[in-house]
């Protein structure tokens, strides 16, 4: 009888827990498989500043050259800046018109790859661009893990963005990243055969 009561109690406890469960985080492989460049977003959906901050915190886990952390982000989350960015991304506008947030990604020049203001080798500021790409990779993968979608956009007017966000001249402006909720079922692009991109010795 006592054993039966214990079993009932355990079942009730389990049922109670199940009701309150938060969805499990996707695995890294699930994130890789479901992340795609999204070119149509759900209208009327918002993303909070707190959620964007969580994404940006994730980017700070990305490695960078001698931990220089040269990447910076200018976040268009208010209507005025968001609408202004839409006019500075050429043909991407129609693709991301309903994305609630845009992040302009830059890196400070003369940090990664430099020592005492001199480049350590011919790579120079390419190291900063490398670091910025890594930071962006963390951002888009974290975004997917949080249920968001992204489009990295290299087609953008960097000069006009510099003016819009008052971005200092010592920062190189790279991509604008749209953030929102997918309104399309994207297909996976064809990937090059592994043996074309890697050689084993
Ligand atoms: C640096 C960079 C710039 C890109 N610029 C654009 C762009 O301006 N517009 C666009 O629609 N996609 C752009 N893309 C997205 C690529 O086309 C996309 O990543 C590629 O086709 C692979 O598809 P997937 O991201 O779904 O795997 C860009 C991607 C990168 C990394």
mmCIF file of N, CA and C in Angstrom, residues 69-74 104-111 125 128-129 132 156 158-159 161-163 165-174:
data_model
loop_
_atom_site.group_PDB
_atom_site.id
_atom_site.type_symbol
_atom_site.label_atom_id
_atom_site.label_comp_id
_atom_site.label_asym_id
_atom_site.label_seq_id
_atom_site.Cartn_x
_atom_site.Cartn_y
_atom_site.Cartn_z
ATOM 1 N N UNK A 69 38.810 42.034 -29.160
ATOM 2 C CA UNK A 69 37.367 42.332 -29.167
ATOM 3 C C UNK A 69 37.044 43.603 -29.969
ATOM 4 N N UNK A 70 37.406 43.592 -31.257
ATOM 5 C CA UNK A 70 37.223 44.829 -32.030
ATOM 6 C C UNK A 70 35.800 45.056 -32.556
ATOM 7 N N UNK A 71 34.914 44.044 -32.403
ATOM 8 C CA UNK A 71 33.588 44.140 -33.028
ATOM 9 C C UNK A 71 32.657 45.070 -32.264
ATOM 10 N N UNK A 72 31.864 45.816 -33.027
ATOM 11 C CA UNK A 72 30.873 46.702 -32.417
ATOM 12 C C UNK A 72 29.555 46.585 -33.182
ATOM 13 N N UNK A 73 28.472 46.916 -32.523
ATOM 14 C CA UNK A 73 27.145 46.811 -33.153
ATOM 15 C C UNK A 73 26.340 48.088 -32.907
ATOM 16 N N UNK A 74 25.668 48.543 -33.944
ATOM 17 C CA UNK A 74 24.754 49.679 -33.839
ATOM 18 C C UNK A 74 23.366 49.115 -34.118
ATOM 19 N N UNK A 104 23.965 46.961 -37.319
ATOM 20 C CA UNK A 104 25.083 47.330 -38.194
ATOM 21 C C UNK A 104 26.349 46.861 -37.493
ATOM 22 N N UNK A 105 27.114 46.037 -38.199
ATOM 23 C CA UNK A 105 28.272 45.395 -37.590
ATOM 24 C C UNK A 105 29.555 46.076 -38.082
ATOM 25 N N UNK A 106 30.385 46.500 -37.145
ATOM 26 C CA UNK A 106 31.645 47.161 -37.507
ATOM 27 C C UNK A 106 32.775 46.552 -36.671
ATOM 28 N N UNK A 107 34.009 46.893 -37.068
ATOM 29 C CA UNK A 107 35.119 46.578 -36.170
ATOM 30 C C UNK A 107 36.086 47.758 -36.123
ATOM 31 N N UNK A 108 36.696 47.911 -34.980
ATOM 32 C CA UNK A 108 37.675 48.988 -34.813
ATOM 33 C C UNK A 108 38.966 48.575 -35.508
ATOM 34 N N UNK A 109 39.413 49.419 -36.421
ATOM 35 C CA UNK A 109 40.649 49.124 -37.165
ATOM 36 C C UNK A 109 41.858 49.353 -36.254
ATOM 37 N N UNK A 110 42.962 48.699 -36.611
ATOM 38 C CA UNK A 110 44.220 48.939 -35.888
ATOM 39 C C UNK A 110 44.287 48.259 -34.538
ATOM 40 N N UNK A 111 43.416 47.305 -34.286
ATOM 41 C CA UNK A 111 43.477 46.560 -33.008
ATOM 42 C C UNK A 111 43.952 45.136 -33.274
ATOM 43 N N UNK A 125 44.562 44.611 -41.056
ATOM 44 C CA UNK A 125 43.175 44.705 -40.568
ATOM 45 C C UNK A 125 42.274 43.564 -41.022
ATOM 46 N N UNK A 128 40.907 41.946 -38.094
ATOM 47 C CA UNK A 128 39.712 42.574 -37.506
ATOM 48 C C UNK A 128 38.451 42.106 -38.212
ATOM 49 N N UNK A 129 38.546 41.996 -39.561
ATOM 50 C CA UNK A 129 37.392 41.509 -40.321
ATOM 51 C C UNK A 129 37.104 40.053 -39.959
ATOM 52 N N UNK A 132 35.339 40.029 -36.728
ATOM 53 C CA UNK A 132 33.965 40.497 -36.879
ATOM 54 C C UNK A 132 33.069 39.396 -37.453
ATOM 55 N N UNK A 156 24.872 47.137 -48.854
ATOM 56 C CA UNK A 156 24.446 48.257 -47.997
ATOM 57 C C UNK A 156 25.302 49.468 -48.311
ATOM 58 N N UNK A 158 27.565 51.894 -46.939
ATOM 59 C CA UNK A 158 28.355 52.071 -45.713
ATOM 60 C C UNK A 158 28.511 53.556 -45.346
ATOM 61 N N UNK A 159 28.706 54.410 -46.348
ATOM 62 C CA UNK A 159 28.898 55.842 -46.042
ATOM 63 C C UNK A 159 27.656 56.431 -45.380
ATOM 64 N N UNK A 161 25.360 54.821 -43.766
ATOM 65 C CA UNK A 161 25.176 54.219 -42.436
ATOM 66 C C UNK A 161 26.103 54.904 -41.423
ATOM 67 N N UNK A 162 27.296 55.244 -41.863
ATOM 68 C CA UNK A 162 28.245 55.933 -40.961
ATOM 69 C C UNK A 162 27.629 57.243 -40.466
ATOM 70 N N UNK A 163 27.007 57.971 -41.400
ATOM 71 C CA UNK A 163 26.382 59.244 -41.032
ATOM 72 C C UNK A 163 25.176 58.995 -40.116
ATOM 73 N N UNK A 165 24.456 56.620 -38.019
ATOM 74 C CA UNK A 165 24.737 56.188 -36.642
ATOM 75 C C UNK A 165 25.948 56.898 -36.039
ATOM 76 N N UNK A 166 26.470 57.884 -36.788
ATOM 77 C CA UNK A 166 27.624 58.633 -36.297
ATOM 78 C C UNK A 166 28.778 57.679 -35.944
ATOM 79 N N UNK A 167 29.085 56.805 -36.888
ATOM 80 C CA UNK A 167 30.115 55.775 -36.659
ATOM 81 C C UNK A 167 31.486 56.385 -36.943
ATOM 82 N N UNK A 168 32.416 56.292 -35.976
ATOM 83 C CA UNK A 168 33.730 56.921 -36.164
ATOM 84 C C UNK A 168 34.494 56.349 -37.358
ATOM 85 N N UNK A 169 35.360 57.169 -37.923
ATOM 86 C CA UNK A 169 36.134 56.777 -39.118
ATOM 87 C C UNK A 169 37.064 55.595 -38.849
ATOM 88 N N UNK A 170 37.475 55.404 -37.579
ATOM 89 C CA UNK A 170 38.399 54.286 -37.304
ATOM 90 C C UNK A 170 37.680 52.935 -37.229
ATOM 91 N N UNK A 171 36.380 52.929 -37.508
ATOM 92 C CA UNK A 171 35.644 51.651 -37.561
ATOM 93 C C UNK A 171 35.314 51.318 -39.006
ATOM 94 N N UNK A 172 35.551 50.065 -39.386
ATOM 95 C CA UNK A 172 35.143 49.613 -40.710
ATOM 96 C C UNK A 172 33.748 49.015 -40.602
ATOM 97 N N UNK A 173 32.877 49.488 -41.468
ATOM 98 C CA UNK A 173 31.495 48.988 -41.460
ATOM 99 C C UNK A 173 31.426 47.761 -42.365
ATOM 100 N N UNK A 174 31.007 46.639 -41.811
ATOM 101 C CA UNK A 174 30.867 45.433 -42.644
ATOM 102 C C UNK A 174 29.376 45.192 -42.888
#
